[in-house]
Short mmCIF file of C-alpha atoms and ligand atoms in Angstrom, two decimals:
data_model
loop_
_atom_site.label_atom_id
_atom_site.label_comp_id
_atom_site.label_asym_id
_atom_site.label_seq_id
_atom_site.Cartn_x
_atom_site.Cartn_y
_atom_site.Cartn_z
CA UNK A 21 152.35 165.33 97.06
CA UNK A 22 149.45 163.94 98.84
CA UNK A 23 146.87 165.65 100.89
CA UNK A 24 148.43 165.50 103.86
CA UNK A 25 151.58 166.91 102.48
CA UNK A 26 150.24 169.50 100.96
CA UNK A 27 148.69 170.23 103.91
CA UNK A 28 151.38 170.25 106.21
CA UNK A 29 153.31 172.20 103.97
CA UNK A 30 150.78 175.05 104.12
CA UNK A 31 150.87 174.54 107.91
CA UNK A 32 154.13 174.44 108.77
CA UNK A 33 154.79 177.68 106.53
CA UNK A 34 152.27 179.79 108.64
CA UNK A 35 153.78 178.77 111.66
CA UNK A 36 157.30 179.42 110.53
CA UNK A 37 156.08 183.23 110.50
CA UNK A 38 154.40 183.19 113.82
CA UNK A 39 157.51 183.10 116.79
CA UNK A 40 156.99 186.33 117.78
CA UNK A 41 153.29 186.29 118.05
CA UNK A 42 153.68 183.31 119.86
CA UNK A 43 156.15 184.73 122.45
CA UNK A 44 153.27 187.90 122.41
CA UNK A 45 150.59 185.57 123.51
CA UNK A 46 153.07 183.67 126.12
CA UNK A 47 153.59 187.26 127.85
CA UNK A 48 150.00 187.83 127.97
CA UNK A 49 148.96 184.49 129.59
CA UNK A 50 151.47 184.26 131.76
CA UNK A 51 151.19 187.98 133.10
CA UNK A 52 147.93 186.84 134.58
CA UNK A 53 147.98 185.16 137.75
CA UNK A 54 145.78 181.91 137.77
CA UNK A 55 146.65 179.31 140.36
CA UNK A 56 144.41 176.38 140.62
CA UNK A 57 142.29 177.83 143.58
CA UNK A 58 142.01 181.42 141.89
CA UNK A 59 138.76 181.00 139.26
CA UNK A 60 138.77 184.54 138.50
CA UNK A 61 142.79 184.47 137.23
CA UNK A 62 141.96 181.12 135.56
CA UNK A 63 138.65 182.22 133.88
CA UNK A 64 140.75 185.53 133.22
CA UNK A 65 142.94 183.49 131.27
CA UNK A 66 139.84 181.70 129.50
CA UNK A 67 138.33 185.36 128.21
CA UNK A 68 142.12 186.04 126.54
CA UNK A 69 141.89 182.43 124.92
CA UNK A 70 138.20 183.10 123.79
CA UNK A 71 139.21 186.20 122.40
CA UNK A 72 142.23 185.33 120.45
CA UNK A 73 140.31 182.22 118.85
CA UNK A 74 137.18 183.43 117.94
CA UNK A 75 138.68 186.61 116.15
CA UNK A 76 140.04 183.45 113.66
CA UNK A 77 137.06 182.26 113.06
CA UNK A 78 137.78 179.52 115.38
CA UNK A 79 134.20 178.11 117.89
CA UNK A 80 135.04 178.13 121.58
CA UNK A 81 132.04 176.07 124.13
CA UNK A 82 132.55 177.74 127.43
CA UNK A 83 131.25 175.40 130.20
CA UNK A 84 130.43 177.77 133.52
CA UNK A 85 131.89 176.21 136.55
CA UNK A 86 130.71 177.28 139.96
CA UNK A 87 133.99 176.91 142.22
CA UNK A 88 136.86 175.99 139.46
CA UNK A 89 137.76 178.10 136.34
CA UNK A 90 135.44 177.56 133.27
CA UNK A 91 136.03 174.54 130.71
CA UNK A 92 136.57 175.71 127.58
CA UNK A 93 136.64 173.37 124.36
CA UNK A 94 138.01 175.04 120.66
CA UNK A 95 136.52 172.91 117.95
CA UNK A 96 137.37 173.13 114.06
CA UNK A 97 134.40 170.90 112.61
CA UNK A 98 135.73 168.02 110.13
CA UNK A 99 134.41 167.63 106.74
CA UNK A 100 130.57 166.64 106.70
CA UNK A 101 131.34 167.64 110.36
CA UNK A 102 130.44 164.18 112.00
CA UNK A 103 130.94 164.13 115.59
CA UNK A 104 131.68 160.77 116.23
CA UNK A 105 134.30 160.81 113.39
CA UNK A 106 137.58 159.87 115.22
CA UNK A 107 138.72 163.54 116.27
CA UNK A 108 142.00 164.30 117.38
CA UNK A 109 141.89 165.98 121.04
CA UNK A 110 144.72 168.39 122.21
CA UNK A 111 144.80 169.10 125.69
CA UNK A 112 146.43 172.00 128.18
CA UNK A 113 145.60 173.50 131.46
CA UNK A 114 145.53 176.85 132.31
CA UNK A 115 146.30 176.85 136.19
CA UNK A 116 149.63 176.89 137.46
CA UNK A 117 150.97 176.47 141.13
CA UNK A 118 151.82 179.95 141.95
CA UNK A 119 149.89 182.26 144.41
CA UNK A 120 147.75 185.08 143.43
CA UNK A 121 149.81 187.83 143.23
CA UNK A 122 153.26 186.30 141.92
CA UNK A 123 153.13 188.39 138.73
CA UNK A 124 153.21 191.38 140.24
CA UNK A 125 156.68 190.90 141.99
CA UNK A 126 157.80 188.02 138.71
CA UNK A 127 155.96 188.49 135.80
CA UNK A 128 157.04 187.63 132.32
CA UNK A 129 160.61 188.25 131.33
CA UNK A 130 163.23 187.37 128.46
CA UNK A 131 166.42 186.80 128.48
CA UNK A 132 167.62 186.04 124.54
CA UNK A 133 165.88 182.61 123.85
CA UNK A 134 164.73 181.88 126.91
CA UNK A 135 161.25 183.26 128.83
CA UNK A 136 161.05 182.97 132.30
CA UNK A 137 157.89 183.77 135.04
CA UNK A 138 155.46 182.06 136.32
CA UNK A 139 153.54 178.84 134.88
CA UNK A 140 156.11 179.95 131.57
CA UNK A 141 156.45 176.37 130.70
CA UNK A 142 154.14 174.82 132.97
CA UNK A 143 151.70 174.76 130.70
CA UNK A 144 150.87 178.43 129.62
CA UNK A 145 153.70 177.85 126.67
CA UNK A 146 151.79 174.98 125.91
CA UNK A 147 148.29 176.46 125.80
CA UNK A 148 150.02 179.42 123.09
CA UNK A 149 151.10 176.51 120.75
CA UNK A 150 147.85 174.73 121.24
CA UNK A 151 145.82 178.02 119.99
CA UNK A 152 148.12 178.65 116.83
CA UNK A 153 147.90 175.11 115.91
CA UNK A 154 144.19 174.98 115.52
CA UNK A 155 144.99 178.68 113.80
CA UNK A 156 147.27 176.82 111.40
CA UNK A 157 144.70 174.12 110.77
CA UNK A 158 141.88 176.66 110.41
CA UNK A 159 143.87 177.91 107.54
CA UNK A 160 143.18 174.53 105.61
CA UNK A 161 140.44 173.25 103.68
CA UNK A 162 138.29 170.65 106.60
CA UNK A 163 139.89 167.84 107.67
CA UNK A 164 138.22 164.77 106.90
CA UNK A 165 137.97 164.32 111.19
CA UNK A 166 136.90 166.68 113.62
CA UNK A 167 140.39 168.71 115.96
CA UNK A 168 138.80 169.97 119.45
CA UNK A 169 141.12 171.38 122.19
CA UNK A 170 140.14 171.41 125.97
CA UNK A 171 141.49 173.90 128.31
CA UNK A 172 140.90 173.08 132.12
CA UNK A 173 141.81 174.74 135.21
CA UNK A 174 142.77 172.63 137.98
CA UNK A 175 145.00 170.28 136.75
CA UNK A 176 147.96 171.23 139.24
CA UNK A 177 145.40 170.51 141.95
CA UNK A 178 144.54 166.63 140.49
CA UNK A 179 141.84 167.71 137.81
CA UNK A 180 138.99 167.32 140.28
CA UNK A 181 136.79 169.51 138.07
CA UNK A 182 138.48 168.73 135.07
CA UNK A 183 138.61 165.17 134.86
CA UNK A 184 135.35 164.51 133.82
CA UNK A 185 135.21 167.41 130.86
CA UNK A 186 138.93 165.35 129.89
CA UNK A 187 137.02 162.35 129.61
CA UNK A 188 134.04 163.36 127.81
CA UNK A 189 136.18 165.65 125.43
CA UNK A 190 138.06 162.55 124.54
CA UNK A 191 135.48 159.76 123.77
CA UNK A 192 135.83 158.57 120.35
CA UNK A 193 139.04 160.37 119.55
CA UNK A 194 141.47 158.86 117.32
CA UNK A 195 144.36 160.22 119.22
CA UNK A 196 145.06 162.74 122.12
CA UNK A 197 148.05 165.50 122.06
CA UNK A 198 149.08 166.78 125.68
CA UNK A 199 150.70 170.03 125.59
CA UNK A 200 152.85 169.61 128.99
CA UNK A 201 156.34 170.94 128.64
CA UNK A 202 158.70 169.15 126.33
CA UNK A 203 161.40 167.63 128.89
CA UNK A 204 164.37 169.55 128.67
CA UNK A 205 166.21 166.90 126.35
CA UNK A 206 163.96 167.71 124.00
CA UNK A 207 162.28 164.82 124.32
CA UNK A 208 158.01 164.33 124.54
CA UNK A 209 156.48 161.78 126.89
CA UNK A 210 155.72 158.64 126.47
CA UNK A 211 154.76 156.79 129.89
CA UNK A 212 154.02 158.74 133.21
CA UNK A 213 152.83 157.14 136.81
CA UNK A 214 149.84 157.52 138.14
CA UNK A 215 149.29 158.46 141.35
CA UNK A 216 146.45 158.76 144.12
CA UNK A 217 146.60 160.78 147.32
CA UNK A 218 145.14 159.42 150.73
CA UNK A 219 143.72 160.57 154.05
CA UNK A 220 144.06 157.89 156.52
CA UNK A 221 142.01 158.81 160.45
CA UNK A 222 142.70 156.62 163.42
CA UNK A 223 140.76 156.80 166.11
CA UNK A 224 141.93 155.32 170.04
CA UNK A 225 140.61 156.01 172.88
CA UNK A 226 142.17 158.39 175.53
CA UNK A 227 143.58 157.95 179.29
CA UNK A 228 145.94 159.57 181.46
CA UNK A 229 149.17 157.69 180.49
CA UNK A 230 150.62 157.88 184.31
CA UNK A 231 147.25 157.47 185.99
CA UNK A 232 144.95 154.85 183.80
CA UNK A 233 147.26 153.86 180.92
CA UNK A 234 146.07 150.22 180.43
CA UNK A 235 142.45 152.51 179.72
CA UNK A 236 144.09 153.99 176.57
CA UNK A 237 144.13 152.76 173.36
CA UNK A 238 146.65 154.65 171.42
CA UNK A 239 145.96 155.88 167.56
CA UNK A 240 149.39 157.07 167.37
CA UNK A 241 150.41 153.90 167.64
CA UNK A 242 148.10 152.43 165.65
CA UNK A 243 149.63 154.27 162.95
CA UNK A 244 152.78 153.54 163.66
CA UNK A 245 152.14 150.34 163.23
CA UNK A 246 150.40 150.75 159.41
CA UNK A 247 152.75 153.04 158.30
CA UNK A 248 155.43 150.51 158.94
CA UNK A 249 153.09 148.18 156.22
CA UNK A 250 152.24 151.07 153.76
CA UNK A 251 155.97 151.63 153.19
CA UNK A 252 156.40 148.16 153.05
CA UNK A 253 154.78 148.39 149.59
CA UNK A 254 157.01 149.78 147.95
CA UNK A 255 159.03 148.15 145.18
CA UNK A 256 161.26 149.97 143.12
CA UNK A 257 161.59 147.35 140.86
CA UNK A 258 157.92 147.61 139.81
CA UNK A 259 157.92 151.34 140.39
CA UNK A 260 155.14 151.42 143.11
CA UNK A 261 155.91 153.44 146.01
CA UNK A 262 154.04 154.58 149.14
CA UNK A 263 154.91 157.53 151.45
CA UNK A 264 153.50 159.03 154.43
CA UNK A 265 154.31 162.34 154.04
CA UNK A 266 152.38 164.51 156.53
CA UNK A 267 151.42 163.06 159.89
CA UNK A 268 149.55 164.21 163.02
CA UNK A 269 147.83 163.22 166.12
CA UNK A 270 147.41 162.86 169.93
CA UNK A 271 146.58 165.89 172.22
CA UNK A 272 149.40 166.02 175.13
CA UNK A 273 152.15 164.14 175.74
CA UNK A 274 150.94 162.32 178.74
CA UNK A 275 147.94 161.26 177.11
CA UNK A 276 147.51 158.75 175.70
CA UNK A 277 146.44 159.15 172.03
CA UNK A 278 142.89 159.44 170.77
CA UNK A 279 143.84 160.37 167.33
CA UNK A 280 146.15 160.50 164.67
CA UNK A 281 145.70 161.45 160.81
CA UNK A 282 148.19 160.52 158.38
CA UNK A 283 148.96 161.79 154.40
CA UNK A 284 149.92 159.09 152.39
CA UNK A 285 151.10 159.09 148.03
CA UNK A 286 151.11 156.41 146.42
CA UNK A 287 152.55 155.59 142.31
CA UNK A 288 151.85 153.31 140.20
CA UNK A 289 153.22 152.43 136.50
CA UNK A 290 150.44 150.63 135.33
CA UNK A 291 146.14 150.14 136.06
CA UNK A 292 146.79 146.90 137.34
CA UNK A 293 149.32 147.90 139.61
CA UNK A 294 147.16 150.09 141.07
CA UNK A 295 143.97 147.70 141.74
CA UNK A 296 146.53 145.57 143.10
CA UNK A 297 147.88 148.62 145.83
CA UNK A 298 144.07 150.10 146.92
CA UNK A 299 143.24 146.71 147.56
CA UNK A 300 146.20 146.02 149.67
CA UNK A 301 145.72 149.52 150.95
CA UNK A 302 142.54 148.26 152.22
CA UNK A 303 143.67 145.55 153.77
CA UNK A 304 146.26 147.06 155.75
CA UNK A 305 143.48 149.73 156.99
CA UNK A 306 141.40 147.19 158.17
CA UNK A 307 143.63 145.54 160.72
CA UNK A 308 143.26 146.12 164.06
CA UNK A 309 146.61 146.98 165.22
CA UNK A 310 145.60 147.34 169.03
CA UNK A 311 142.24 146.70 170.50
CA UNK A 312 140.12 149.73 171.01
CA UNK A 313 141.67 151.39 167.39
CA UNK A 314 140.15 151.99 164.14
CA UNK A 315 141.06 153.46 161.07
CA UNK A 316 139.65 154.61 157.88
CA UNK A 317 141.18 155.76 154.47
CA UNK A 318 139.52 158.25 151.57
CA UNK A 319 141.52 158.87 148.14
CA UNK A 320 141.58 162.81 148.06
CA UNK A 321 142.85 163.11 144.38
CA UNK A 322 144.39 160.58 141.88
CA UNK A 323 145.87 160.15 138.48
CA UNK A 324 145.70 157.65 136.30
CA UNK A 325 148.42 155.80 134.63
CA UNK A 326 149.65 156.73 131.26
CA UNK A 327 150.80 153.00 130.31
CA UNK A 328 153.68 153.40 127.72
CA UNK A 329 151.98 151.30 125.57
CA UNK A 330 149.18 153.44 125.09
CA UNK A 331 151.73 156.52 123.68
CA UNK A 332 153.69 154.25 121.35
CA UNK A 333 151.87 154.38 117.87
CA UNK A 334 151.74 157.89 118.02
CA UNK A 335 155.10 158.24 119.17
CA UNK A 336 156.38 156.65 116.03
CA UNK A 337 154.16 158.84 114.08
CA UNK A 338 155.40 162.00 115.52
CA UNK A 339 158.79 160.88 115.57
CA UNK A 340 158.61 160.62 111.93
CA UNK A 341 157.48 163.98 111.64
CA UNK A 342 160.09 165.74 113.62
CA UNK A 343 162.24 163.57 111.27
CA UNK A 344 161.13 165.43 108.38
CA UNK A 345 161.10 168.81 110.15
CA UNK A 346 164.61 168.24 111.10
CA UNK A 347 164.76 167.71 114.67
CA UNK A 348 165.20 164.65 116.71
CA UNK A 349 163.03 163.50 119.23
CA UNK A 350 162.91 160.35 121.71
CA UNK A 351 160.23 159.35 124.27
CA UNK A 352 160.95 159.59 128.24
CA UNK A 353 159.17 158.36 131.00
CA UNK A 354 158.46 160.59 134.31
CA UNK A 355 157.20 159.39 137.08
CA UNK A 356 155.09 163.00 137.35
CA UNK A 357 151.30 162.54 136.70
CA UNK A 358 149.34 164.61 134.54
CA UNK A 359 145.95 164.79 132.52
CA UNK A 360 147.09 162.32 130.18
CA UNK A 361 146.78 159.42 132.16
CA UNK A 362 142.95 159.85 131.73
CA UNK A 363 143.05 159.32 128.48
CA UNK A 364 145.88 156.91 128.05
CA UNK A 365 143.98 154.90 130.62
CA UNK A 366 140.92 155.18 128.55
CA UNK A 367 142.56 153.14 125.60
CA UNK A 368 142.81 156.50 123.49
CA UNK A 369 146.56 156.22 122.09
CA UNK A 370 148.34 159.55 123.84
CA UNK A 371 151.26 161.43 123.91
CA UNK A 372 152.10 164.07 126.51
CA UNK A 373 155.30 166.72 126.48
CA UNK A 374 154.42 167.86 123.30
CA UNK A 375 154.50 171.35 124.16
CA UNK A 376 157.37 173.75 124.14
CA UNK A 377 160.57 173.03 125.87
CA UNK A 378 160.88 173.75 129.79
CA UNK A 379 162.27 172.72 132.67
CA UNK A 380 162.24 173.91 136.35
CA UNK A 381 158.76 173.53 136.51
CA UNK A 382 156.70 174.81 140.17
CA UNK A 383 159.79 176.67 141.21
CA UNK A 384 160.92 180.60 140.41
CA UNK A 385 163.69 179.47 138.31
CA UNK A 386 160.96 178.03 135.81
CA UNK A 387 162.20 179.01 131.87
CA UNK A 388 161.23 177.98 128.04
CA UNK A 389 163.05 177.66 125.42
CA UNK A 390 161.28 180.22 123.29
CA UNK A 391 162.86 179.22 119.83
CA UNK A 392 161.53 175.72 120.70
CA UNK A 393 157.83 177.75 119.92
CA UNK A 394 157.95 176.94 116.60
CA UNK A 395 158.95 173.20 115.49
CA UNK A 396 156.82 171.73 118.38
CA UNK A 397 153.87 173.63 116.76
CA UNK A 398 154.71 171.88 113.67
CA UNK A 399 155.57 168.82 114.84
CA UNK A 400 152.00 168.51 116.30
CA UNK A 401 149.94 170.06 113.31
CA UNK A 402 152.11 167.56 111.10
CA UNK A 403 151.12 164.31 113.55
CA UNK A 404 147.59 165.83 113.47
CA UNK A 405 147.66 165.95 109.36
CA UNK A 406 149.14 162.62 109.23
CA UNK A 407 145.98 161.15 109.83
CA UNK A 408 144.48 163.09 106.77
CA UNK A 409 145.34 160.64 103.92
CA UNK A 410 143.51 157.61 106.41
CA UNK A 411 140.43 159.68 106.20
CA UNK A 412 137.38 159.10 108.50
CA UNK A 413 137.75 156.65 111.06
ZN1 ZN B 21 151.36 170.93 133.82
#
């Protein structure tokens, strides 16, 4: 056998022993509350993590952060321990979607196989195979390459905090493993959208709409008017789309309207795409739909693209591994964003999904396929070994 085999051999062998640890460590996490807004349940969530790597020997670099949960980055040196030695970079966040105080009417529970409660799959199964991989790997003689994981805490909120630990964490890595919940096929993911949010402000001018009308300058219609062109930029085909979800504006009804604010989403499939869309975006903005009206636009949170062809590589790679574990995988694309569209969008070849199997994700009906624990945990150490026998980058 080679290296690499031997090594995943060793690997896959430890975690064959560790399910119900695993499911141990899922309870615990997701028994804490952390939504993305709560940085004491999120940096709660951090101490556990801490805890349970550093009594394996395993370095944790805790990064306070004033207003969002703490970064925290796991690191398992390579041999010679060179930094810039083409690491591999596994990724999870610790934040889910649920208020502060969920787990105390719906915290963990099991029913057979299957966990439920909240942020179960979403990613808190994903963070538990995350820690016992690097505990599998710390188990082996040093890799030839540096393994780090990152744990943020705003992810469900667009990463505002996060994003620039995600992209620091991942310069120079050889490949990047996102723990997001296998898709409930089974499959991991190998193409996602991006996405950016928008606040658009129109500004009119008032008048009494029976007394002075032809005075007015209305916002509300003004927006009217651009909505009609946002939504016209949507193509299915291509897989952009634009909604205006949330709208407001105007102070009585016989006024006439000063102001209006709109919401708008936007997706994209690839980084082009989305140049393409903020500059049309822009455009549109700019127009003066009725004389006396203005309006202005500000991206409030965004995604990047994970471009299918960034994933595909690695794909086969771990493909070929879940071959040889027994279990048969496929890539899927989703038009849901996530963390990996950083990287992806960096040029670092990524996969995301590779974390336990869930569906039902932000809703109360959220579950995981707990015996689903174990071969994703191996499937990742194994793609992670792989690179062993090509040695230093
Ligand atoms: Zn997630």
């Amino acid at each position: 056998m080679s290296d690499a085999e031997t090594m995943v051999a060793t690997a896959c062998d430890w975690l064959a022993g560790q399910q119900v640890q695993m499911i141990d460590c899922l309870k615990t996490l997701v028994d804490i509350d952390s939504n993305s807004y709560d940085k004491a349940g999120t940096d709660a969530v951090a101490d556990v993590i801490v805890e349970w790597l550093e009594a394996d020997g395993i370095a944790v670099k805790r990064t306070p952060r004033p207003d969002s949960g703490d970064i925290l980055e796991a690191r398992l040196d390579g041999k010679g321990s060179d930094d810039a030695n083409g690491h591999v970079l596994m990724m999870g966040h610790r934040d889910t979607v649920f208020p502060t105080g969920t787990v105390a009417t719906r915290g963990y529970t099991q029913q057979d196989d299957i966990g439920y409660g909240p942020g179960v799959a979403d990613m808190k199964a994903g963070l538990v195979m995350n820690i016992f991989v690097l505990r599998a790997l710390k188990r082996l003689a040093p890799l030839p390459f540096p393994v780090r994981a990152l744990f943020t805490a705003d992810e469900e909120i667009g990463s505002r905090d996060g994003t620039a630990f995600i992209r620091a964490a991942a310069e120079g890595a050889r490949a990047v493993l996102n723990a997001e919940p296998g898709r409930v096929s089974g499959n991991v993911v190998t193409g996602r959208k991006g996405g950016a949010a928008f606040q658009i402000e129109v500004t009119g001018k008032a008048a009494h709409s029976g007394v002075s009308h032809a005075d007015g300058a209305s916002a509300i219609e003004a927006l009217a008017r651009k909505i009609v062109k946002l939504h016209a930029l949507t193509d299915y085909d291509s897989g952009v789309t634009t909604n205006v979800g949330l709208i407001e504006g105007g102070v009585s009804r016989n006024t006439v309207a000063p102001a209006a604010t709109a919401q708008l989403d936007t997706r994209f499939v690839t980084n082009e795409q989305r140049v393409n869309l903020l500059a049309a975006l822009e455009t549109i903005i700019a127009e003066e739909e009725i004389p006396g009206t203005q309006a202005t636009i500000r991206q409030t949170s965004g995604f990047l693209p994970m471009e299918p062809a960034m994933s595909e590589a690695l794909f086969v790679r771990y493909q070929a591994q879940a071959d040889e574990l027994g279990f048969r995988v496929e890539g899927e694309f989703t038009g849901g964003c996530s963390d990996a569209g950083t990287t992806a969008s960096l040029g670092i070849p990524t996969l995301c999904g590779t974390g336990p199997v869930g569906a039902k994700m932000h809703t109360d009906d959220e579950y995981c396929h707990l015996e689903t624990f174990v071969p994703r945990a191996q499937a990742v150490a194994a793609t992670i070994l792989g690179f062993v026998d090509e040695g230093s980058a």
